[in-house]
């Protein structure tokens, strides 16, 4: 493909000949022929076959929003001629990253790396990779696509937060939960012995009275059960930055629970996004799911999602509008603790609701400072 410089030289050569030939200037014809020959030689230079082996690696494949992600480009010259004037162009969403590749000698290899934009959260295709080969004077350029597009997952940013210690229902000793993990120390009742029970938990007085071997049933008294609701209505946010912060807040609140191996449900205006039950590595699943959340004009209000959230535990509702505070207040009696996180600039005289802790967050550092301990 002829570049702008090549077309400019070709047009200039024609104009020089058109202006000088009628006046009998033989130099004009020489200059015109030389210019057109240079453009033709540049085109032939780029048409020459280039035996290049090109491979691109993206590392890491999952990254938090704003953190560095790097593409490493490996170029090997399998031909007999040195190749210079190579320019790699990679596309990452709507951004084109351009990097110059040093001259590659015969049977030699070059490796270059370049940063990928990670400001926008989501599944980000990287590529296809285009390698431009130009002649030494930049008069012609040829683009060749190599390989396939790689995938970069840009996930929400998080800050360390403490889990909200709030149980679902309580008895005299604390939380009564049939799903509580073993190893807790709260007495919750008696049941018959089954093979495998620890004999140290045998309740000898009841065994003597009933004639049946009875053991004490123990439950955890401090098991947090958290519901995180992210308002995904487009009307609740003034722009993309506020919504991205809201997703970061939701990720921070949910991961504070999953990293301690406790259950959490994440709900949006489209329904339940993920239900982590306290298993290992579930914080990764939470971040992967939240990486794909988008605003929507069809999203339901938070109160609609809360109707299917059950009762008990802690509630964290995140929104960019104060109107969602009323949704948290409407269901606060169903939860042991209720938090409303407003993202974006605070408003003077902002509303408050009894029984709901309101946190104003313009960034994640402010969230961490105001988070209950």
Short mmCIF file of C-alpha atoms in Angstrom, two decimals:
data_model
loop_
_atom_site.label_atom_id
_atom_site.label_comp_id
_atom_site.label_asym_id
_atom_site.label_seq_id
_atom_site.Cartn_x
_atom_site.Cartn_y
_atom_site.Cartn_z
CA UNK A 1 0.00 0.00 0.00
CA UNK A 2 1.33 3.42 -0.96
CA UNK A 3 1.68 5.73 2.06
CA UNK A 4 0.85 9.43 2.19
CA UNK A 5 4.50 10.22 1.61
CA UNK A 6 4.52 7.93 -1.44
CA UNK A 7 1.40 9.51 -2.91
CA UNK A 8 2.80 12.95 -2.22
CA UNK A 9 6.04 12.11 -4.03
CA UNK A 10 4.13 10.65 -6.98
CA UNK A 11 1.89 13.71 -7.30
CA UNK A 12 4.85 16.04 -6.94
CA UNK A 13 6.74 14.14 -9.68
CA UNK A 14 3.78 14.48 -12.07
CA UNK A 15 3.45 18.21 -11.32
CA UNK A 16 7.17 18.79 -11.85
CA UNK A 17 7.02 17.07 -15.22
CA UNK A 18 3.83 18.90 -16.22
CA UNK A 19 5.37 22.26 -15.33
CA UNK A 20 8.87 21.70 -16.74
CA UNK A 21 8.32 19.68 -19.91
CA UNK A 22 6.44 22.39 -21.89
CA UNK A 23 9.28 24.80 -21.08
CA UNK A 24 11.91 22.40 -22.35
CA UNK A 25 13.50 21.59 -19.00
CA UNK A 26 14.91 18.09 -19.39
CA UNK A 27 15.72 17.98 -15.68
CA UNK A 28 12.00 17.97 -14.94
CA UNK A 29 11.55 14.68 -16.75
CA UNK A 30 14.53 13.19 -14.93
CA UNK A 31 13.16 14.27 -11.52
CA UNK A 32 9.70 12.97 -12.35
CA UNK A 33 10.98 9.60 -13.48
CA UNK A 34 13.20 9.32 -10.40
CA UNK A 35 10.31 10.12 -8.06
CA UNK A 36 7.94 7.63 -9.67
CA UNK A 37 10.69 5.01 -9.74
CA UNK A 38 11.30 5.50 -6.01
CA UNK A 39 7.59 4.94 -5.29
CA UNK A 40 7.56 1.83 -7.49
CA UNK A 41 10.70 0.49 -5.84
CA UNK A 42 9.15 1.02 -2.39
CA UNK A 43 6.05 -0.93 -3.44
CA UNK A 44 8.18 -3.78 -4.78
CA UNK A 45 10.21 -3.78 -1.56
CA UNK A 46 7.14 -4.38 0.58
CA UNK A 47 5.76 -7.01 -1.80
CA UNK A 48 8.85 -9.14 -1.35
CA UNK A 49 7.99 -12.21 0.71
CA UNK A 50 8.93 -12.01 4.37
CA UNK A 51 9.39 -15.31 6.18
CA UNK A 52 8.61 -14.09 9.66
CA UNK A 53 7.40 -16.15 12.61
CA UNK A 54 5.40 -13.92 14.95
CA UNK A 55 3.97 -14.89 18.33
CA UNK A 56 2.30 -12.70 20.96
CA UNK A 57 1.78 -13.48 24.66
CA UNK A 58 -0.46 -11.54 27.07
CA UNK A 59 0.52 -11.62 30.73
CA UNK A 60 -1.27 -11.77 33.06
CA UNK A 61 -4.52 -12.87 31.44
CA UNK A 62 -6.51 -11.55 34.42
CA UNK A 63 -5.72 -8.16 35.91
CA UNK A 64 -7.41 -5.67 38.18
CA UNK A 65 -8.61 -2.45 36.60
CA UNK A 66 -5.75 0.03 36.30
CA UNK A 67 -3.00 -2.52 36.99
CA UNK A 68 -0.37 -3.24 34.31
CA UNK A 69 -0.87 -5.90 31.66
CA UNK A 70 1.89 -6.56 29.14
CA UNK A 71 1.97 -8.08 25.68
CA UNK A 72 5.25 -9.76 24.73
CA UNK A 73 5.93 -9.99 21.00
CA UNK A 74 8.35 -12.59 19.63
CA UNK A 75 9.51 -12.06 16.03
CA UNK A 76 11.83 -14.55 14.31
CA UNK A 77 13.26 -14.10 10.82
CA UNK A 78 13.30 -17.48 9.06
CA UNK A 79 14.39 -16.00 5.73
CA UNK A 80 17.74 -15.19 4.15
CA UNK A 81 17.44 -11.40 4.21
CA UNK A 82 17.50 -8.86 7.01
CA UNK A 83 14.14 -7.18 7.66
CA UNK A 84 13.88 -3.62 8.90
CA UNK A 85 11.15 -1.01 9.10
CA UNK A 86 8.79 -3.35 11.00
CA UNK A 87 5.96 -1.78 13.01
CA UNK A 88 3.53 -3.87 15.09
CA UNK A 89 -0.02 -2.63 15.61
CA UNK A 90 -2.20 -4.29 18.25
CA UNK A 91 -5.83 -3.42 18.97
CA UNK A 92 -7.14 -3.50 22.54
CA UNK A 93 -10.84 -2.62 22.44
CA UNK A 94 -10.94 0.86 20.91
CA UNK A 95 -7.26 1.62 21.47
CA UNK A 96 -4.49 0.89 18.95
CA UNK A 97 -1.06 0.23 20.44
CA UNK A 98 1.85 0.83 18.05
CA UNK A 99 5.36 -0.47 18.71
CA UNK A 100 8.45 -0.41 16.51
CA UNK A 101 10.28 -3.71 16.08
CA UNK A 102 14.07 -3.44 15.73
CA UNK A 103 15.75 -4.74 12.59
CA UNK A 104 15.76 -8.55 12.49
CA UNK A 105 18.77 -10.22 10.87
CA UNK A 106 18.66 -13.51 8.98
CA UNK A 107 17.92 -16.48 11.25
CA UNK A 108 17.68 -14.06 14.18
CA UNK A 109 14.90 -13.24 16.64
CA UNK A 110 13.69 -10.15 18.46
CA UNK A 111 11.46 -9.74 21.51
CA UNK A 112 9.63 -6.53 22.38
CA UNK A 113 7.02 -5.81 25.03
CA UNK A 114 4.38 -3.10 25.39
CA UNK A 115 1.70 -2.08 27.88
CA UNK A 116 -1.97 -2.78 27.24
CA UNK A 117 -4.69 -0.36 28.36
CA UNK A 118 -6.59 -1.66 31.42
CA UNK A 119 -8.65 1.35 32.42
CA UNK A 120 -11.92 -0.25 31.30
CA UNK A 121 -13.24 -3.31 33.08
CA UNK A 122 -14.54 -6.30 31.13
CA UNK A 123 -13.58 -9.05 28.70
CA UNK A 124 -11.06 -7.36 26.42
CA UNK A 125 -9.98 -8.91 23.09
CA UNK A 126 -6.36 -8.15 22.22
CA UNK A 127 -5.68 -8.30 18.48
CA UNK A 128 -5.54 -9.29 15.78
CA UNK A 129 -1.88 -8.37 15.55
CA UNK A 130 -0.86 -6.48 12.41
CA UNK A 131 2.79 -6.29 11.38
CA UNK A 132 3.55 -3.40 9.02
CA UNK A 133 6.57 -3.68 6.72
CA UNK A 134 7.73 -0.43 5.13
CA UNK A 135 10.47 0.45 2.70
CA UNK A 136 13.47 2.44 4.01
CA UNK A 137 11.99 5.77 2.80
CA UNK A 138 8.45 5.16 4.09
CA UNK A 139 6.88 5.40 0.63
CA UNK A 140 5.00 2.09 0.81
CA UNK A 141 3.74 -0.15 3.58
CA UNK A 142 2.31 -3.66 3.71
CA UNK A 143 0.24 -4.99 6.63
CA UNK A 144 0.05 -8.70 7.45
CA UNK A 145 -2.15 -10.19 10.20
CA UNK A 146 -0.56 -12.80 12.45
CA UNK A 147 -2.21 -15.25 14.83
CA UNK A 148 -5.53 -14.83 16.55
CA UNK A 149 -6.90 -12.46 19.13
CA UNK A 150 -6.03 -13.17 22.77
CA UNK A 151 -8.36 -12.46 25.68
CA UNK A 152 -7.57 -10.17 28.60
CA UNK A 153 -10.01 -10.07 31.52
CA UNK A 154 -9.94 -6.74 33.34
CA UNK A 155 -11.53 -7.23 36.77
CA UNK A 156 -12.65 -4.77 39.46
CA UNK A 157 -10.18 -3.24 41.86
CA UNK A 158 -10.50 -4.16 45.53
CA UNK A 159 -9.31 -2.96 48.93
CA UNK A 160 -9.05 -5.12 52.06
CA UNK A 161 -12.17 -4.85 54.22
CA UNK A 162 -13.25 -6.67 57.34
CA UNK A 163 -16.19 -9.12 57.02
CA UNK A 164 -19.43 -8.02 58.61
CA UNK A 165 -20.00 -10.26 61.62
CA UNK A 166 -23.72 -10.86 61.58
CA UNK A 167 -25.59 -14.15 61.84
CA UNK A 168 -28.92 -15.26 60.44
CA UNK A 169 -30.70 -16.34 63.62
CA UNK A 170 -29.64 -16.51 67.23
CA UNK A 171 -30.12 -18.72 70.26
CA UNK A 172 -28.79 -18.24 73.79
CA UNK A 173 -25.22 -19.06 72.77
CA UNK A 174 -25.20 -17.30 69.39
CA UNK A 175 -25.95 -18.24 65.80
CA UNK A 176 -27.76 -21.48 65.08
CA UNK A 177 -26.84 -22.70 61.62
CA UNK A 178 -27.16 -26.22 60.27
CA UNK A 179 -24.71 -25.29 57.52
CA UNK A 180 -22.04 -24.05 59.88
CA UNK A 181 -18.61 -25.62 59.49
CA UNK A 182 -17.42 -28.18 61.98
CA UNK A 183 -15.03 -27.24 64.74
CA UNK A 184 -17.16 -24.47 66.30
CA UNK A 185 -17.78 -24.45 70.03
CA UNK A 186 -21.42 -23.49 70.58
CA UNK A 187 -23.86 -26.06 71.96
CA UNK A 188 -27.02 -26.20 69.87
CA UNK A 189 -28.72 -29.48 70.81
CA UNK A 190 -28.43 -33.24 71.11
CA UNK A 191 -28.69 -36.02 68.56
CA UNK A 192 -28.00 -39.73 68.34
CA UNK A 193 -24.46 -40.92 67.86
CA UNK A 194 -23.39 -41.93 64.33
CA UNK A 195 -20.23 -43.71 63.33
CA UNK A 196 -17.39 -41.21 63.02
CA UNK A 197 -18.55 -38.78 65.73
CA UNK A 198 -15.92 -37.61 68.19
CA UNK A 199 -16.43 -39.48 71.48
CA UNK A 200 -15.38 -36.36 73.36
CA UNK A 201 -18.73 -34.85 72.36
CA UNK A 202 -20.81 -37.63 73.96
CA UNK A 203 -23.37 -36.23 76.42
CA UNK A 204 -23.18 -38.90 79.12
CA UNK A 205 -26.05 -37.63 81.27
CA UNK A 206 -28.55 -37.84 78.39
CA UNK A 207 -27.09 -41.17 77.32
CA UNK A 208 -27.68 -42.60 80.81
CA UNK A 209 -31.20 -41.24 80.94
CA UNK A 210 -32.32 -42.43 77.48
CA UNK A 211 -30.23 -45.54 77.08
CA UNK A 212 -29.14 -44.27 73.63
CA UNK A 213 -25.70 -42.88 72.95
CA UNK A 214 -26.24 -39.12 72.49
CA UNK A 215 -23.73 -36.51 71.30
CA UNK A 216 -23.71 -32.74 71.52
CA UNK A 217 -24.37 -30.87 68.29
CA UNK A 218 -22.09 -27.87 67.91
CA UNK A 219 -22.57 -24.91 65.56
CA UNK A 220 -20.59 -21.85 64.71
CA UNK A 221 -21.60 -18.71 66.63
CA UNK A 222 -19.93 -16.15 64.39
CA UNK A 223 -20.69 -17.13 60.81
CA UNK A 224 -21.20 -14.05 58.59
CA UNK A 225 -23.84 -14.47 55.94
CA UNK A 226 -23.68 -11.45 53.64
CA UNK A 227 -25.87 -10.20 50.79
CA UNK A 228 -24.25 -7.65 48.44
CA UNK A 229 -26.64 -5.81 46.12
CA UNK A 230 -25.26 -3.73 43.25
CA UNK A 231 -27.63 -1.21 41.69
CA UNK A 232 -27.11 -1.60 37.92
CA UNK A 233 -29.73 0.87 36.68
CA UNK A 234 -28.28 3.38 34.22
CA UNK A 235 -30.25 6.21 35.82
CA UNK A 236 -28.50 5.70 39.17
CA UNK A 237 -25.12 6.91 37.89
CA UNK A 238 -23.94 10.10 36.24
CA UNK A 239 -21.17 8.41 34.27
CA UNK A 240 -18.95 5.40 33.76
CA UNK A 241 -16.50 6.38 36.48
CA UNK A 242 -19.16 6.27 39.19
CA UNK A 243 -20.42 2.88 38.03
CA UNK A 244 -16.89 1.47 37.89
CA UNK A 245 -16.37 2.62 41.48
CA UNK A 246 -19.66 0.95 42.48
CA UNK A 247 -18.47 -2.35 40.99
CA UNK A 248 -15.15 -1.97 42.83
CA UNK A 249 -17.04 -1.44 46.09
CA UNK A 250 -19.21 -4.52 45.48
CA UNK A 251 -16.11 -6.60 44.70
CA UNK A 252 -14.33 -5.37 47.84
CA UNK A 253 -17.33 -6.13 50.08
CA UNK A 254 -17.90 -9.60 48.60
CA UNK A 255 -14.23 -10.60 48.59
CA UNK A 256 -13.89 -9.53 52.22
CA UNK A 257 -16.28 -12.38 52.99
CA UNK A 258 -15.13 -15.05 50.52
CA UNK A 259 -11.46 -14.68 51.43
CA UNK A 260 -12.39 -15.67 54.98
CA UNK A 261 -14.27 -18.71 53.60
CA UNK A 262 -17.75 -17.42 54.51
CA UNK A 263 -20.88 -17.36 52.31
CA UNK A 264 -21.96 -14.36 50.27
CA UNK A 265 -24.56 -13.67 47.60
CA UNK A 266 -24.07 -10.96 45.01
CA UNK A 267 -27.26 -9.60 43.42
CA UNK A 268 -27.78 -7.07 40.62
CA UNK A 269 -30.74 -5.59 38.82
CA UNK A 270 -30.64 -8.63 36.51
CA UNK A 271 -30.90 -11.16 39.36
CA UNK A 272 -28.38 -13.24 41.29
CA UNK A 273 -24.88 -12.89 39.89
CA UNK A 274 -23.01 -15.37 42.06
CA UNK A 275 -23.59 -17.35 45.26
CA UNK A 276 -20.34 -18.20 47.02
CA UNK A 277 -20.77 -20.75 49.79
CA UNK A 278 -17.45 -20.34 51.53
CA UNK A 279 -15.25 -22.66 49.49
CA UNK A 280 -11.60 -22.02 48.60
CA UNK A 281 -10.89 -19.79 45.63
CA UNK A 282 -14.43 -18.42 45.36
CA UNK A 283 -13.13 -14.85 45.51
CA UNK A 284 -11.73 -15.47 42.02
CA UNK A 285 -15.18 -16.46 40.77
CA UNK A 286 -16.71 -13.35 42.33
CA UNK A 287 -14.17 -11.10 40.56
CA UNK A 288 -14.65 -12.91 37.24
CA UNK A 289 -18.42 -12.44 37.37
CA UNK A 290 -18.25 -8.80 38.44
CA UNK A 291 -15.81 -8.10 35.59
CA UNK A 292 -18.69 -8.57 33.14
CA UNK A 293 -21.40 -6.51 34.88
CA UNK A 294 -22.81 -3.62 32.86
CA UNK A 295 -25.37 -0.91 33.43
CA UNK A 296 -28.79 -1.43 31.88
CA UNK A 297 -31.94 0.57 31.31
CA UNK A 298 -33.91 -2.64 31.94
CA UNK A 299 -32.37 -3.38 35.34
CA UNK A 300 -34.79 -3.76 38.25
CA UNK A 301 -34.57 -1.62 41.41
CA UNK A 302 -32.59 -3.13 44.31
CA UNK A 303 -35.80 -3.79 46.26
CA UNK A 304 -36.89 -6.26 43.57
CA UNK A 305 -33.68 -8.28 44.03
CA UNK A 306 -33.96 -8.10 47.82
CA UNK A 307 -37.38 -9.77 47.74
CA UNK A 308 -35.61 -12.99 46.74
CA UNK A 309 -32.63 -12.57 49.06
CA UNK A 310 -34.07 -14.30 52.11
CA UNK A 311 -33.49 -12.93 55.60
CA UNK A 312 -30.76 -12.70 58.19
CA UNK A 313 -27.10 -11.82 57.99
CA UNK A 314 -25.67 -8.55 56.71
CA UNK A 315 -26.80 -6.42 53.79
CA UNK A 316 -24.56 -4.17 51.69
CA UNK A 317 -26.35 -2.11 49.03
CA UNK A 318 -24.28 -0.02 46.60
CA UNK A 319 -25.71 2.70 44.38
CA UNK A 320 -24.89 6.07 42.87
CA UNK A 321 -28.29 7.50 43.81
CA UNK A 322 -29.78 8.14 47.22
CA UNK A 323 -33.12 6.77 46.08
CA UNK A 324 -31.84 3.22 46.71
CA UNK A 325 -31.47 4.06 50.41
CA UNK A 326 -35.22 3.64 50.77
CA UNK A 327 -34.90 0.09 49.44
CA UNK A 328 -32.35 -0.75 52.13
CA UNK A 329 -34.55 0.84 54.82
CA UNK A 330 -37.58 -1.17 53.66
CA UNK A 331 -35.86 -4.51 54.39
CA UNK A 332 -33.48 -3.57 57.21
CA UNK A 333 -35.48 -5.54 59.81
CA UNK A 334 -34.75 -8.75 57.89
CA UNK A 335 -30.99 -8.34 58.39
CA UNK A 336 -28.76 -8.16 61.41
CA UNK A 337 -26.82 -5.28 59.88
CA UNK A 338 -27.59 -3.03 56.91
CA UNK A 339 -25.11 -0.81 55.05
CA UNK A 340 -25.80 1.59 52.21
CA UNK A 341 -22.76 2.73 50.20
CA UNK A 342 -23.26 5.82 48.07
CA UNK A 343 -20.60 6.26 45.38
CA UNK A 344 -19.81 9.62 43.87
CA UNK A 345 -19.76 13.15 45.30
CA UNK A 346 -21.87 13.46 48.49
CA UNK A 347 -24.80 15.83 48.53
CA UNK A 348 -25.57 18.39 51.21
CA UNK A 349 -28.52 17.30 53.31
CA UNK A 350 -28.40 13.75 51.98
CA UNK A 351 -31.13 11.52 53.44
CA UNK A 352 -30.54 9.04 56.22
CA UNK A 353 -32.53 6.01 57.37
CA UNK A 354 -32.90 4.56 60.85
CA UNK A 355 -31.08 1.27 61.24
CA UNK A 356 -29.06 1.69 58.03
CA UNK A 357 -25.40 2.72 58.14
CA UNK A 358 -24.65 5.14 55.28
CA UNK A 359 -21.13 5.29 53.84
CA UNK A 360 -20.07 7.98 51.38
CA UNK A 361 -17.32 6.79 49.04
CA UNK A 362 -15.65 8.84 46.33
CA UNK A 363 -12.81 6.29 46.06
CA UNK A 364 -11.78 2.97 47.55
CA UNK A 365 -9.52 4.52 50.18
CA UNK A 366 -12.46 6.47 51.56
CA UNK A 367 -14.50 3.26 51.62
CA UNK A 368 -11.81 1.43 53.62
CA UNK A 369 -11.58 4.28 56.13
CA UNK A 370 -15.35 4.36 56.74
CA UNK A 371 -15.97 0.58 56.71
CA UNK A 372 -17.30 -0.81 60.05
CA UNK A 373 -14.70 -2.61 62.15
#
